[in-house]
Tab-separated table of C-alpha atoms in Angstrom:
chain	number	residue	atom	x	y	z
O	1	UNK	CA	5.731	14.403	10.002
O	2	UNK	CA	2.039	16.163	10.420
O	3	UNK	CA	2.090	19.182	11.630
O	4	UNK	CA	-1.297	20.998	13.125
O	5	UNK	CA	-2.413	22.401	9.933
O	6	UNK	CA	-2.359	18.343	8.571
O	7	UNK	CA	-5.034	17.217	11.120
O	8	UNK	CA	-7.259	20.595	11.099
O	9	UNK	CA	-7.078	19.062	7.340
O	10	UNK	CA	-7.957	15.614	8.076
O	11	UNK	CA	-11.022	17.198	10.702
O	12	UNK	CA	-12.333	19.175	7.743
O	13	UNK	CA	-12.537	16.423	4.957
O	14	UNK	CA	-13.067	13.360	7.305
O	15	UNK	CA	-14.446	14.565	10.831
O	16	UNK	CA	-11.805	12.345	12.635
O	17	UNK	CA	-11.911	13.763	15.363
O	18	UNK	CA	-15.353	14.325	15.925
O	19	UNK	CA	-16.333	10.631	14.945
O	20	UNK	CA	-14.380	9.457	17.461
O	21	UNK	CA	-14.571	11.546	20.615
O	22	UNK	CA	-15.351	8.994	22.821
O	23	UNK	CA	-11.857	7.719	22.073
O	24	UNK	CA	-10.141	10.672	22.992
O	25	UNK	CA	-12.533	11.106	26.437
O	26	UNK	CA	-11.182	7.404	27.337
O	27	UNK	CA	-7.429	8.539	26.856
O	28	UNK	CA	-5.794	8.939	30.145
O	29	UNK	CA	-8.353	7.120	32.292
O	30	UNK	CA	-6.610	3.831	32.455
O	31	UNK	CA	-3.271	1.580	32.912
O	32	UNK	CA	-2.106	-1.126	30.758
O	33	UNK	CA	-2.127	-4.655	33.268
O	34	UNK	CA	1.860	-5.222	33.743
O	35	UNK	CA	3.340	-7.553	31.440
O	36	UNK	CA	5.621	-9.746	32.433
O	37	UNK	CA	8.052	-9.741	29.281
O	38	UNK	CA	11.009	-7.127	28.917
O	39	UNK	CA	12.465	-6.888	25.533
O	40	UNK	CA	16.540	-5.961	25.598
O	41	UNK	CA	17.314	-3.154	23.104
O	42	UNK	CA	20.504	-2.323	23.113
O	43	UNK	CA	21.690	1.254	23.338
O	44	UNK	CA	25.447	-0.013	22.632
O	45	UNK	CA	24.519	-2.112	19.570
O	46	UNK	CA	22.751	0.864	18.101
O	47	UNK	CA	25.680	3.460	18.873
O	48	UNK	CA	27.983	1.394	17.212
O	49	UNK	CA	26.409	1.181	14.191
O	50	UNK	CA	24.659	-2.443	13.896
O	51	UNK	CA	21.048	-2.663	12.847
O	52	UNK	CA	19.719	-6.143	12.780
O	53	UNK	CA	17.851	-5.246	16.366
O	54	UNK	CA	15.464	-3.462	13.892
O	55	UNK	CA	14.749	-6.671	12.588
O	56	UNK	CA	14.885	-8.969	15.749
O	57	UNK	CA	12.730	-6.531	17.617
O	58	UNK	CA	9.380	-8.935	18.117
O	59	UNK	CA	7.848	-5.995	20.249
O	60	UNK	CA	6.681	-4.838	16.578
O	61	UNK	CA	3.966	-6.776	16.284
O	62	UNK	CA	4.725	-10.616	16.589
O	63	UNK	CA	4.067	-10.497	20.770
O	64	UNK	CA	0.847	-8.263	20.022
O	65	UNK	CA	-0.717	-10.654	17.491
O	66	UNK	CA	-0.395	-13.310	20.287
O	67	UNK	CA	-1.799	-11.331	22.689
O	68	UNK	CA	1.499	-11.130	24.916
O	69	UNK	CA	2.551	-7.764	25.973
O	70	UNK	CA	5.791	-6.479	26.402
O	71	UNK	CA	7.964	-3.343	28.232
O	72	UNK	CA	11.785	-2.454	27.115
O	73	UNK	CA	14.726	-2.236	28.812
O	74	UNK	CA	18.381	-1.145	28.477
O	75	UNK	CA	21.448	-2.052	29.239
O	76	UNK	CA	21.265	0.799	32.384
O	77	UNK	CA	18.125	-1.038	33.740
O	78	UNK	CA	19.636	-4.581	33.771
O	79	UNK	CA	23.012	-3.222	35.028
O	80	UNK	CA	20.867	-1.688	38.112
O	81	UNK	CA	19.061	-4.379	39.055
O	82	UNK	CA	15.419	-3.580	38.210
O	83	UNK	CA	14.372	-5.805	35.907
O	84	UNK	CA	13.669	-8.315	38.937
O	85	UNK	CA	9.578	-8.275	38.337
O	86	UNK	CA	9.759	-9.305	34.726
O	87	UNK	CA	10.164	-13.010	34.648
O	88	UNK	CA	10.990	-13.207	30.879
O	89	UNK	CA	13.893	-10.330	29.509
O	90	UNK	CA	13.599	-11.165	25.982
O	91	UNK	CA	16.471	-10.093	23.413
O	92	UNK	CA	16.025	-8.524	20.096
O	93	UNK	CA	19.742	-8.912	18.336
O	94	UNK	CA	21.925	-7.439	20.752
O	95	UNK	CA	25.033	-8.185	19.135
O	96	UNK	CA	27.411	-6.303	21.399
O	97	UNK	CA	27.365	-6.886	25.000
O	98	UNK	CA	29.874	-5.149	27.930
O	99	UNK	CA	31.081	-7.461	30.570
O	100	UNK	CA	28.770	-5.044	32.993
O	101	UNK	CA	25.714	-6.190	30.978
O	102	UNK	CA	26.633	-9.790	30.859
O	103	UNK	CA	27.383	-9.449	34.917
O	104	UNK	CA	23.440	-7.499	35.181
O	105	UNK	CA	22.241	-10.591	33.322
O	106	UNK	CA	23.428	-13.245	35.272
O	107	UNK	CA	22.702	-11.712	38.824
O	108	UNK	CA	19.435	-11.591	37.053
O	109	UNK	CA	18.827	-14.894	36.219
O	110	UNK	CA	20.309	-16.505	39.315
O	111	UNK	CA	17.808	-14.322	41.249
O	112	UNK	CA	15.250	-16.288	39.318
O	113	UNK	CA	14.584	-14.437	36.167
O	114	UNK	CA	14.440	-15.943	32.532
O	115	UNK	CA	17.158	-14.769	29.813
O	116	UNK	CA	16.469	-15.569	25.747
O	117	UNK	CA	19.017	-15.202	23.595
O	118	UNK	CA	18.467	-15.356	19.786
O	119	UNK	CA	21.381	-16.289	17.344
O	120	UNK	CA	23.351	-13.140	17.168
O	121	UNK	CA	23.060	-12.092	21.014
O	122	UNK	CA	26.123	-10.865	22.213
O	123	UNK	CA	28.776	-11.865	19.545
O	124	UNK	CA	30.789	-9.080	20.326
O	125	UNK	CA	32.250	-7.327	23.456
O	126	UNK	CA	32.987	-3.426	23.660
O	127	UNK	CA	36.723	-4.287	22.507
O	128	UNK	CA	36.824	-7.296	20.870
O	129	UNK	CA	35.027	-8.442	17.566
O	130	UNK	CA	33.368	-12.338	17.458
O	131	UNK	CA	34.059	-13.300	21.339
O	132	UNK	CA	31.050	-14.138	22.050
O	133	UNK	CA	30.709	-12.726	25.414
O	134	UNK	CA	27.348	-14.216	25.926
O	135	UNK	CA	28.652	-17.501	26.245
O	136	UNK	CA	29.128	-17.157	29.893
O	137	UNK	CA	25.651	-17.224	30.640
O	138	UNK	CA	24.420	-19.344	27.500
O	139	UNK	CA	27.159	-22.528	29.186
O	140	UNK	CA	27.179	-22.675	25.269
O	141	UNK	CA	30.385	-22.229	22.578
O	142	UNK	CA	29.853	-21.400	19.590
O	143	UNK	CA	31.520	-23.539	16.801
O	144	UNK	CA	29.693	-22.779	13.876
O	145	UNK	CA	27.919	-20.011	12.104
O	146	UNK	CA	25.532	-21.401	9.772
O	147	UNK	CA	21.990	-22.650	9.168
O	148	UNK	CA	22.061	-25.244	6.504
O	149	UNK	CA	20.460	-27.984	7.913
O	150	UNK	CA	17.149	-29.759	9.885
O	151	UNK	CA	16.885	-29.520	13.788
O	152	UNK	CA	15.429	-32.029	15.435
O	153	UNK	CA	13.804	-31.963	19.063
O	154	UNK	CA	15.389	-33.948	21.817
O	155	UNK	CA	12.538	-35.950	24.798
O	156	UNK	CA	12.313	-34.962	28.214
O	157	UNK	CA	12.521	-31.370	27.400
O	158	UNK	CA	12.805	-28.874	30.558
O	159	UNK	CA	10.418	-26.141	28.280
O	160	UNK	CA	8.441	-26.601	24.828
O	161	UNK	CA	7.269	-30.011	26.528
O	162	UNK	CA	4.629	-30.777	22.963
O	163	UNK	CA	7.718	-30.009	20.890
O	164	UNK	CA	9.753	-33.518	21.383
O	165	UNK	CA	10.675	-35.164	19.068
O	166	UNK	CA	9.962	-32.415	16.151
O	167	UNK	CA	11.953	-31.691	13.361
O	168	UNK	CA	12.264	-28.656	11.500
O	169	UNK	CA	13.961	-27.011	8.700
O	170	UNK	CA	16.698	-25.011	10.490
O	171	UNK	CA	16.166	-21.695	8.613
O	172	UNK	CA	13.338	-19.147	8.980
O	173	UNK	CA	12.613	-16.100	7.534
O	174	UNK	CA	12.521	-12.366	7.774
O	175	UNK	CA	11.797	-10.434	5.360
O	176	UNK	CA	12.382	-6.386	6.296
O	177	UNK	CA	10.674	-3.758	4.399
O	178	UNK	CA	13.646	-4.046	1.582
O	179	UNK	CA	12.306	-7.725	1.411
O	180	UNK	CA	15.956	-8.507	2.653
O	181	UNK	CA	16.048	-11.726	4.585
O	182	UNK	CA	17.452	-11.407	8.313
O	183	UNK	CA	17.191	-15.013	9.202
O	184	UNK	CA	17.568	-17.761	6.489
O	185	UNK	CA	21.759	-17.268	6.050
O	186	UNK	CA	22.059	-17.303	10.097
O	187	UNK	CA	22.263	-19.925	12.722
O	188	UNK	CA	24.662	-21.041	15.451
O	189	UNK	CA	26.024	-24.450	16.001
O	190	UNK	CA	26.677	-25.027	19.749
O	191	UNK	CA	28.678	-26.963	22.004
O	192	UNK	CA	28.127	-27.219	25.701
O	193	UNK	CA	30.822	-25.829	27.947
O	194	UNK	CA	29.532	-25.935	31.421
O	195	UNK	CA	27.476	-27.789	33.619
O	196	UNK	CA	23.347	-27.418	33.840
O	197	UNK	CA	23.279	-27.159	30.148
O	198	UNK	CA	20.466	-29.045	27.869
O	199	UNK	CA	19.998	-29.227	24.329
O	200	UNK	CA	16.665	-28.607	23.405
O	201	UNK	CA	17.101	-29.220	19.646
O	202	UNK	CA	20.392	-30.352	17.605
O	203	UNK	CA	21.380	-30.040	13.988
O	204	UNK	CA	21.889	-32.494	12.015
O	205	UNK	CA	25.746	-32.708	13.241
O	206	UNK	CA	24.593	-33.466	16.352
O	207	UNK	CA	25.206	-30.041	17.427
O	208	UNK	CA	23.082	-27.748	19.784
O	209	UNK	CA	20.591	-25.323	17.701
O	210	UNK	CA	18.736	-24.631	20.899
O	211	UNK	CA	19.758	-24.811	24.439
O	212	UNK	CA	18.865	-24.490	27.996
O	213	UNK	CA	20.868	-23.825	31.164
O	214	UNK	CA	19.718	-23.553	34.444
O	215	UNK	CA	21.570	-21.050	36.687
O	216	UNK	CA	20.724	-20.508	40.247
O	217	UNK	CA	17.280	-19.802	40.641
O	218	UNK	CA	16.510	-18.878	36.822
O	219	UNK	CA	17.590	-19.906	33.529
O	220	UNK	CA	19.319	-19.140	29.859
O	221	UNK	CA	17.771	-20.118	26.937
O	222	UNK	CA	19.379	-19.474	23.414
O	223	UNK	CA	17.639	-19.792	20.547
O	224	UNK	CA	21.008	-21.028	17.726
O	225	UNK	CA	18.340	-21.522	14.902
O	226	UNK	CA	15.694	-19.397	13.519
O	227	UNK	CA	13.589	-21.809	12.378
O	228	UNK	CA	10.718	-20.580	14.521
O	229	UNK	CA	10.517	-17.078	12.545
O	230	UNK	CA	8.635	-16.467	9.458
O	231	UNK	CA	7.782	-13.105	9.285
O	232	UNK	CA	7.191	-9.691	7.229
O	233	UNK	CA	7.664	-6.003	8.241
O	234	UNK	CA	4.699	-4.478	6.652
O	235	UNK	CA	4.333	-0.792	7.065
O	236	UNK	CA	6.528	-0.489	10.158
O	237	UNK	CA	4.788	-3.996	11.713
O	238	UNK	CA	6.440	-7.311	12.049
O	239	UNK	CA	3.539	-9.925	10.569
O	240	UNK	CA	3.850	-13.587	11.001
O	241	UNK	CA	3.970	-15.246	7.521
O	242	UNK	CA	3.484	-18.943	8.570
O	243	UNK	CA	1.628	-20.171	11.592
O	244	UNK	CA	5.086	-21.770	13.412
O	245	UNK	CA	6.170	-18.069	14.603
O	246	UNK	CA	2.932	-17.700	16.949
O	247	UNK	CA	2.984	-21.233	17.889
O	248	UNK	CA	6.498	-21.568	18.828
O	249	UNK	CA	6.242	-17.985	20.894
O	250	UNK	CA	3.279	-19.153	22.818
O	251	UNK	CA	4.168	-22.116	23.771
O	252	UNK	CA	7.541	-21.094	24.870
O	253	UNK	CA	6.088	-18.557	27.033
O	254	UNK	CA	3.770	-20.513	28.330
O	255	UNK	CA	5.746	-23.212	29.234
O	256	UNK	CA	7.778	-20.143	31.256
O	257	UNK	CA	4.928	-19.720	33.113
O	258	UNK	CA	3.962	-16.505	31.112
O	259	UNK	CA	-0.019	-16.231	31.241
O	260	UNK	CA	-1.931	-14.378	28.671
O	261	UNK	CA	-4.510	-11.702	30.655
O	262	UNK	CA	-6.406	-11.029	27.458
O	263	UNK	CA	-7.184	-12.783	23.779
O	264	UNK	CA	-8.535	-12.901	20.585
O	265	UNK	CA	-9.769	-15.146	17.809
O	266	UNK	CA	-7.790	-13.613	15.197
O	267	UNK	CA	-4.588	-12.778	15.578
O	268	UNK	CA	-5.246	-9.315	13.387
O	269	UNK	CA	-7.125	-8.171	16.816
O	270	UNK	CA	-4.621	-7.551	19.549
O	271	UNK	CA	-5.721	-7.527	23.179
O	272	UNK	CA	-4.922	-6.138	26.184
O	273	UNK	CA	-6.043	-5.625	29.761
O	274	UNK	CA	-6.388	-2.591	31.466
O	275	UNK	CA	-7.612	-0.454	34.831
O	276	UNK	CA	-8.903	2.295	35.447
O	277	UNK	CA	-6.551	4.916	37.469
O	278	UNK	CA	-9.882	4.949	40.181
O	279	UNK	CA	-9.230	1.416	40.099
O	280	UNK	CA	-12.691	1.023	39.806
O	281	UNK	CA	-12.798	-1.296	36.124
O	282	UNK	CA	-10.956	-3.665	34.572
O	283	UNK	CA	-11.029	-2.698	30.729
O	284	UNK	CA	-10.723	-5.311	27.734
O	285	UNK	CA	-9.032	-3.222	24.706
O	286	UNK	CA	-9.237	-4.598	21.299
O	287	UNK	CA	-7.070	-2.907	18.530
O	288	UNK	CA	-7.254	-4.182	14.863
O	289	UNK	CA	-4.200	-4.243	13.136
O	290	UNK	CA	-5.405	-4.154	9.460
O	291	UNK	CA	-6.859	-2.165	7.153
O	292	UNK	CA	-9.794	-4.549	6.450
O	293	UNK	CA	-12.825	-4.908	8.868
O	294	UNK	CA	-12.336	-8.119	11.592
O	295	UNK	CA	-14.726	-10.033	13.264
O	296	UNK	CA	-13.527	-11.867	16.361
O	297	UNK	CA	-14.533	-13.378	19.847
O	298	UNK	CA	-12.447	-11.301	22.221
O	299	UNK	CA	-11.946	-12.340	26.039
O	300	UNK	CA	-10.040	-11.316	29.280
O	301	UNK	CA	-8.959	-13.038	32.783
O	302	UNK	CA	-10.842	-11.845	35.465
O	303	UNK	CA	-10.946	-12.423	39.235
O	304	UNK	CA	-14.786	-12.976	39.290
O	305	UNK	CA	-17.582	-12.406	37.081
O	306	UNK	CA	-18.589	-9.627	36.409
O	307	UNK	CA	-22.578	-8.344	37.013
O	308	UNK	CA	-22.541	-6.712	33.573
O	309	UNK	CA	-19.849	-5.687	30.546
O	310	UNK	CA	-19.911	-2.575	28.844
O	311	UNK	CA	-18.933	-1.260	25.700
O	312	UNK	CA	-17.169	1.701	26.374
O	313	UNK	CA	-18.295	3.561	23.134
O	314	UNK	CA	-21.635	3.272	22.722
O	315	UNK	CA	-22.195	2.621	26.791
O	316	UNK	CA	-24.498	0.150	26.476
O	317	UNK	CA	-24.191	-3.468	27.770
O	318	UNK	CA	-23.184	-6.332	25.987
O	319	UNK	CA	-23.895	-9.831	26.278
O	320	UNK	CA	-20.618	-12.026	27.518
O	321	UNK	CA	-20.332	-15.064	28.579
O	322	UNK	CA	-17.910	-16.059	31.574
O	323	UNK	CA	-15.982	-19.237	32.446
O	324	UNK	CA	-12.692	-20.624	34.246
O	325	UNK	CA	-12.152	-17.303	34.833
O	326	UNK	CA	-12.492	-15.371	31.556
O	327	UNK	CA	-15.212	-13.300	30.203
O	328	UNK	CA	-15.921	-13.476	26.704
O	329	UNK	CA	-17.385	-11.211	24.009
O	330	UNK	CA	-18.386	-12.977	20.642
O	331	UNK	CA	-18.349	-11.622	17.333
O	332	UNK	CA	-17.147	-8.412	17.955
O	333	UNK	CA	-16.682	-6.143	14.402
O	334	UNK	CA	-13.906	-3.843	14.550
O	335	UNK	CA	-13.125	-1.352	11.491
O	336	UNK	CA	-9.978	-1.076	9.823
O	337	UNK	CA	-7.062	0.402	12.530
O	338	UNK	CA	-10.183	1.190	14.592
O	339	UNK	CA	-10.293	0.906	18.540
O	340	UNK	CA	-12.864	-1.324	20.644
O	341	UNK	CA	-13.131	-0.971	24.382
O	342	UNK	CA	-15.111	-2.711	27.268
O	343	UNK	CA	-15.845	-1.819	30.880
O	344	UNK	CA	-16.593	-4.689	33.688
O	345	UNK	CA	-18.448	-2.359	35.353
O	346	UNK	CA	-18.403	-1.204	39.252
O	347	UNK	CA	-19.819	2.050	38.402
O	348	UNK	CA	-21.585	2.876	35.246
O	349	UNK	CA	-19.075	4.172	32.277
O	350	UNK	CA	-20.761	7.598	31.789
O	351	UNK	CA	-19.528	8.709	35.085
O	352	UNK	CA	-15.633	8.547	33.978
C-alpha cells in the first residue's frame, strides 16, 4: 500500500500529477448512466470460507471489455426488496444460499426481474452441505456434477435466439492468477422438476447444461456448463482468452433486453456513459485497459444529436459523426491505463 511519501515520489520523478490535472479537475463533476446489471456477491459464501466467487466475479473485467456495466448487491439488498430496477441480478459463485435469500430471489423474479445462475450457485444451504437450495427457483435438479462432454443447442429458444442449433465443447476455462483452472473440471447435469422449465442446451446424455424457467413476471436462467468462459486474471483483471466469452455475454444480455449506452472497437477500451451533476452534459468515458497504446472508434447513445462534441482534455471540438441514435468518435489514441473523456456540449467545458 502507497502511502503519501510514495506519490510525492512518483510527482517528483514523473510529474503525474501535474500531467494530468485536467483529470483530477473532471473528478467529481459527473455520474455514471445506471446500469441495469447487479452482480450477487455473497457475504455468506465469503464468511464461510469458500472462494471461487473470486473467480466467478465477471464484474472484473469481462462486463467492462463488452461495454456492459454493472452495480453489486448482497444478500441484505435482495432480502429487502431493492433490487427491483435492475432487470438482470447476475451471480458470481454463490455457493451457499439461506432460504431468506432464495425467498428475496424469487419475489424478485416473479415481480419481473431476471436471475442467472452459474454452475455452483447455491449448492449449499446455511445447514446443510450439497442441497442445492437453488433448485427451487432454477425448476432444475441436479443429477450430475461433471463436464465431460459436448452441449448442443436446442430450436425455438426463449433467449440466445442465433445460438440454435450450436454445439460446443462443454468445458471452458479459467485460469486465476495461480494459472489454476476454475471451470474445465465443473459442470452440472440437470433434470427438470417443475413446470415453465426449458432446456436451452443438453449434454450429450440428453441432460440439461443450460436452462430457462419462467416464473411470474420474470425468469431463471442457469448456466450448468461453462463452456461460454475462457478467461485469464491478469494483474487483478479477468481477460477473455477466446472470443466465445464476449459473444456469449452479449448476446445473452441482449436478448434480455439489456442495451449497451456506450462502445468501443476494441474491447481493450472500455466505455461508459456519464452526466454531469448540473445535468447539463452527457459525457462519453473511454478507459484503456492495457499497458500498450489503443486506437479505437468509440461511440455513445444519445437522445439527439448533439451541435458539437468535446474533448474534455484538451477542450477543443472533435469531429463525430451521429446516426440511429449514437454519436461516434473515430480513431481515438488512448495511452497505456490512460483516461479519454468527451463532452456533448450544452455549455462550453471550461466553465465546469
Amino acid at each position: 500500500f502507497w502511502d503519501i511519501e510514495d506519490y510525492i515520489k512518483q510527482e517528483k520523478q514523473h510529474q503525474w500529477f501535474s500531467k494530468h490535472k485536467r483529470h483530477i479537475q473532471l473528478h467529481g463533476k459527473y455520474l455514471r448512466a445506471k446500469p441495469d446489471i447487479a452482480i450477487l456477491r455473497s457475504n455468506h459464501t465469503a464468511l464461510l470460507g469458500f472462494s471461487d466467487f473470486w473467480s466467478w466475479d465477471i464484474g472484473r473485467g469481462e462486463l467492462q471489455s463488452i461495454h456492459y456495466d454493472n452495480v453489486y448487491t448482497s444478500e441484505r439488498e435482495i432480502e429487502a426488496g431493492m433490487l427491483q430496477d435492475y432487470p438482470v441480478i447476475l451471480d458470481s459463485g454463490s455457493e451457499v444460499m439461506s432460504d431468506a435469500l432464495v425467498a428475496g430471489i424469487e419475489q424478485y423474479v416473479r415481480a419481473g426481474g431476471t436471475f442467472i445462475a452459474l454452475h455452483n450457485t447455491g449448492r449449499h444451504s446455511l445447514s446443510e452441505a450439497d442441497c442445492w437450495p437453488i433448485q427451487k427457483l432454477t425448476g432444475f435438479k441436479v443429477t450430475s456434477t461433471r463436464a465431460d462432454e459436448h452441449i448442443s443447442f436446442g430450436k425455438d429458444l426463449p433467449v440466445l435466439p442465433g445460438w440454435a442449433d450450436l454445439r460446443f465443447e462443454g468445458r471452458g476455462k479459467a485460469l486465476d492468477y495461480l494459472r489454476k483452472d476454475y471451470a474445465g473440471e465443473n459442470g452440472l447435469h440437470l433434470s427438470p422438476v417443475a413446470d415453465g422449465t426449458v432446456s436451452l442446451a443438453t449434454w450429450d446424455d440428453g441432460t440439461t447444461a443450460l436452462g430457462y424457467r419462467q416464473l411470474g413476471k420474470g425468469r431463471v436462467i442457469v448456466l450448468g456448463s461453462t463452456f461460454w468462459r475462457h478467461a485469464v486474471d491478469s494483474e487483478g483483471v479477468w481477460k477473455e482468452n477466446e472470443r466465445i466469452s464476449g459473444r456469449f455475454l452479449s448476446d445473452l444480455l441482449s436478448s434480455l433486453g439489456i442495451n449497451r449506452l456506450a462502445n468501443s472497437s476494441s474491447n481493450r477500451i472500455w466505455a461508459r456513459k456519464a452526466y454531469t451533476k448540473n445535468g447539463l452534459q452527457d459525457w462519453l468515458l473511454c478507459f484503456n485497459s492495457t499497458t500498450d497504446e489503443v486506437t479505437a472508434d468509440v461511440s455513445m447513445a444519445v437522445d439527439k444529436a448533439p451541435e458539437e462534441v468535446v474533448d474534455l482534455h484538451t477542450k477543443a471540438p472533435v469531429p463525430f459523426t451521429y446516426e440511429d441514435g449514437w454519436i461516434t468518435i473515430k480513431d481515438v489514441v488512448i495511452g497505456g491505463y490512460e483516461t479519454r473523456a468527451f463532452a456533448l456540449t450544452l455549455v462550453h467545458p471550461c466553465q465546469l
